[in-house]
PDB file of C-alpha atoms and ligand atoms in Angstrom:
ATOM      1  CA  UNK A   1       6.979  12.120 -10.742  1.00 50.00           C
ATOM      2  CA  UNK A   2       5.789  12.358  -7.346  1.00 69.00           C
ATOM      3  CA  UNK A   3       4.621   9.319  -5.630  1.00 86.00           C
ATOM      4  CA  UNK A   4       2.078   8.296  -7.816  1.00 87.00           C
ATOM      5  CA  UNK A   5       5.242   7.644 -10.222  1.00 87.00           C
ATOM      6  CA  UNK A   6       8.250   6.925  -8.258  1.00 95.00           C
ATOM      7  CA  UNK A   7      11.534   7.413  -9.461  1.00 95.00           C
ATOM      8  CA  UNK A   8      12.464   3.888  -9.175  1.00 96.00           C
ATOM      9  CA  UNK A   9       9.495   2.926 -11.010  1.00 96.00           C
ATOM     10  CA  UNK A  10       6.666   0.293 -10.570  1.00 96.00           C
ATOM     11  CA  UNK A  11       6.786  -3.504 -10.606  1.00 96.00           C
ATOM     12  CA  UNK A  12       3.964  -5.724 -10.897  1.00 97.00           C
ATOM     13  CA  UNK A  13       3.786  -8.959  -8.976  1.00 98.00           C
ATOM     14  CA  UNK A  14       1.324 -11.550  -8.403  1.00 98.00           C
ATOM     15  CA  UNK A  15       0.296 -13.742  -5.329  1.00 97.00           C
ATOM     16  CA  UNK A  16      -2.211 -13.149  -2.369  1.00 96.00           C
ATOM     17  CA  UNK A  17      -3.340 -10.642  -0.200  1.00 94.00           C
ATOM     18  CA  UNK A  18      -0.584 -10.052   2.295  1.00 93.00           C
ATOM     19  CA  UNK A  19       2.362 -11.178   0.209  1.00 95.00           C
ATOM     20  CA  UNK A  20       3.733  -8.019  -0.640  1.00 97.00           C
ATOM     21  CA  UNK A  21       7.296  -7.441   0.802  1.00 97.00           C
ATOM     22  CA  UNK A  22       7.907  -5.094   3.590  1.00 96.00           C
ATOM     23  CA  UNK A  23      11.424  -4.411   1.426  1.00 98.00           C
ATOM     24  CA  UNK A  24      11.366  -3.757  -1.679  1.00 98.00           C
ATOM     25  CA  UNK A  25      13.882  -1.327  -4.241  1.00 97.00           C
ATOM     26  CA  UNK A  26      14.189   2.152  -3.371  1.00 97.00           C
ATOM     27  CA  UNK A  27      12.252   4.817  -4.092  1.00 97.00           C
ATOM     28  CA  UNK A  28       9.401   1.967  -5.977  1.00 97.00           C
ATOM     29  CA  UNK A  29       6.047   1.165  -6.014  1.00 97.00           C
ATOM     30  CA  UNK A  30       4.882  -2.041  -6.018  1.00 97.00           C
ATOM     31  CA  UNK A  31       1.119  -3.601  -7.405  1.00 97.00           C
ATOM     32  CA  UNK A  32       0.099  -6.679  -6.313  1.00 98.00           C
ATOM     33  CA  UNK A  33      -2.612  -8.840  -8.255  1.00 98.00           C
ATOM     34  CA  UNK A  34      -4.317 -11.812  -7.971  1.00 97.00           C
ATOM     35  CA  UNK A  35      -3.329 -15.177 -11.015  1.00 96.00           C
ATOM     36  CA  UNK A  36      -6.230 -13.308 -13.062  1.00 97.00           C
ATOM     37  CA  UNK A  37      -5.558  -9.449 -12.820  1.00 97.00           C
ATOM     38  CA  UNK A  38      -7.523  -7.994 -10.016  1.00 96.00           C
ATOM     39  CA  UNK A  39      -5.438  -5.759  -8.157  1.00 97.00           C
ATOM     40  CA  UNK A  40      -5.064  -6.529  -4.647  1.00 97.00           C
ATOM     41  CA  UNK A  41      -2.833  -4.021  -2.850  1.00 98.00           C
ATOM     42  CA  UNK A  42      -0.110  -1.458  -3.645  1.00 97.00           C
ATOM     43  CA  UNK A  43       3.046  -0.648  -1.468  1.00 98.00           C
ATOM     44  CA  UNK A  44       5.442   2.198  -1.848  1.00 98.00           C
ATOM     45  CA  UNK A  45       8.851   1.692  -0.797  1.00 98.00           C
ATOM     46  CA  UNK A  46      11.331   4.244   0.494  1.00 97.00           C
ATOM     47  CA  UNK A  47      14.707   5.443  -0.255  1.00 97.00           C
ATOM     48  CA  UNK A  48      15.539   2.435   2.221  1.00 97.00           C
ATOM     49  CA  UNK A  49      13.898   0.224   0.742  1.00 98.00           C
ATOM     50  CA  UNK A  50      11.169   0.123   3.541  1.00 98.00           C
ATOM     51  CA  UNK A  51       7.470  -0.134   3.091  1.00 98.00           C
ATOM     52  CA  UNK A  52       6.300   3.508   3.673  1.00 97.00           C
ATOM     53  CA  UNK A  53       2.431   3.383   2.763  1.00 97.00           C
ATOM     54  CA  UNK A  54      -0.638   0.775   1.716  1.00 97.00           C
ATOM     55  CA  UNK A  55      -2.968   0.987  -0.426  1.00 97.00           C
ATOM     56  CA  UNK A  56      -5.517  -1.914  -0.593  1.00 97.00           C
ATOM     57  CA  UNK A  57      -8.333  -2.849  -3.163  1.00 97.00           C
ATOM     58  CA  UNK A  58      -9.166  -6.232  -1.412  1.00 93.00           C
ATOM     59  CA  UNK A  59      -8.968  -8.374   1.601  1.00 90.00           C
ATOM     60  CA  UNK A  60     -11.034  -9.679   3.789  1.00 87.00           C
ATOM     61  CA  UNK A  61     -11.938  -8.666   7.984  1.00 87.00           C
ATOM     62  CA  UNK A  62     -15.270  -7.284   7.716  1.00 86.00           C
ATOM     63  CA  UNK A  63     -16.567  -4.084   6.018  1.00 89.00           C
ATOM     64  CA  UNK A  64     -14.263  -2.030   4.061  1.00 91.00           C
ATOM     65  CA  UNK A  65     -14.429   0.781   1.326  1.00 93.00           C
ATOM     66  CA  UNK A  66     -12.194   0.113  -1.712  1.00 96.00           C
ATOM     67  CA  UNK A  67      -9.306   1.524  -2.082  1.00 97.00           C
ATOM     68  CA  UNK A  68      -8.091   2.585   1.353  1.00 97.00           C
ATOM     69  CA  UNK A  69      -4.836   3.404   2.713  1.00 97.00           C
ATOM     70  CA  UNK A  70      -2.617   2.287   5.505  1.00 97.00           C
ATOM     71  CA  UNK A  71       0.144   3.691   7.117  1.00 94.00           C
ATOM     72  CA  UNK A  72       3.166   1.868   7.963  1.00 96.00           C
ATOM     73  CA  UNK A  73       4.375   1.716  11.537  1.00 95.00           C
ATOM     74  CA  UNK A  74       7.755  -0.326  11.581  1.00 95.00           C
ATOM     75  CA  UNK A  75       8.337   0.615  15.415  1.00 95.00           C
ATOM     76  CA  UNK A  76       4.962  -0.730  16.692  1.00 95.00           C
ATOM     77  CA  UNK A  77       4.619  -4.373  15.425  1.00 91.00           C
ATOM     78  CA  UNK A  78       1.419  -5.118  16.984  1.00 95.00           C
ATOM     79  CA  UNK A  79      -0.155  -2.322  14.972  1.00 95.00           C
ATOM     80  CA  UNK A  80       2.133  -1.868  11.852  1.00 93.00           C
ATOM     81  CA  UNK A  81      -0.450  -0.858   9.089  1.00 94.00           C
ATOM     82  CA  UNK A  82      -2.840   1.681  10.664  1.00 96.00           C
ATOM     83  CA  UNK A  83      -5.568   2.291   8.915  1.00 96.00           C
ATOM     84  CA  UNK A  84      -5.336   6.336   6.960  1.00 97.00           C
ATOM     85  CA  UNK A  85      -8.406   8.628   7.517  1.00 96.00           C
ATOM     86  CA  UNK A  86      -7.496  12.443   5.805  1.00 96.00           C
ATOM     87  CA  UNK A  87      -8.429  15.468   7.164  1.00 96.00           C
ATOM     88  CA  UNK A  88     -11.941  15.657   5.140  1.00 96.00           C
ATOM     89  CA  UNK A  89     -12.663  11.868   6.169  1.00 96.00           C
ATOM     90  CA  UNK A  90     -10.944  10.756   3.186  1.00 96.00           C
ATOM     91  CA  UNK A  91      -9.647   6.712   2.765  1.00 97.00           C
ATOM     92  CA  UNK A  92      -7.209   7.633   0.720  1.00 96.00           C
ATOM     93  CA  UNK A  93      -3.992  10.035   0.576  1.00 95.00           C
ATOM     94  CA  UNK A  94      -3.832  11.687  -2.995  1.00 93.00           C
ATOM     95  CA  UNK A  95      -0.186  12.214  -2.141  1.00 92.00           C
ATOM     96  CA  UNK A  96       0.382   8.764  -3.081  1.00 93.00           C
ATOM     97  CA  UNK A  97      -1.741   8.379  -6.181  1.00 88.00           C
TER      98      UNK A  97
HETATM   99 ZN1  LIG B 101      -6.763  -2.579   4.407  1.00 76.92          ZN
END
């Protein structure tokens, strides 16, 4: 299973960039696309319930490479999705996916 395939499983929603919930089911991850199937961003959810980890395949702010991953930082609102560099410069965490 691991995180790429949480135990509670995956759910699919659509909207807009942004609109994912910071709460979600337990132990889930959650994809996010656009009305016409371009994924936008994924969240993984904890045993809480709490967002614990972004991943993001669009959005706007400048110069970005696709995917990259965010962490979550519920005890510092004015920076809560810090941006994830790996040890080897990498955007994303192959923990998650
Ligand atoms: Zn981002």
């Amino acid at each position: 299973m691991g995180m790429c395939k949480p135990s509670g499983g995956i759910d699919k929603i659509i909207g807009r960039v942004g609109s994912l919930p910071r709460i979600w089911l337990p132990n889930t991850r959650l994809d996010l696309y656009d009305g016409i199937g371009n994924l936008l961003q994924q969240g993984w959810y904890g045993p809480d319930g709490k967002i614990i980890w972004y991943r993001d395949w669009s959005h706007g702010g400048g110069y970005h490479d696709w995917p990259h991953d965010h962490y979550v930082n519920w005890d510092n609102p004015k920076n809560p999705r810090p941006p994830y560099i790996g040890p080897n410069g990498e955007k994303t965490n192959s923990d998650f996916c």
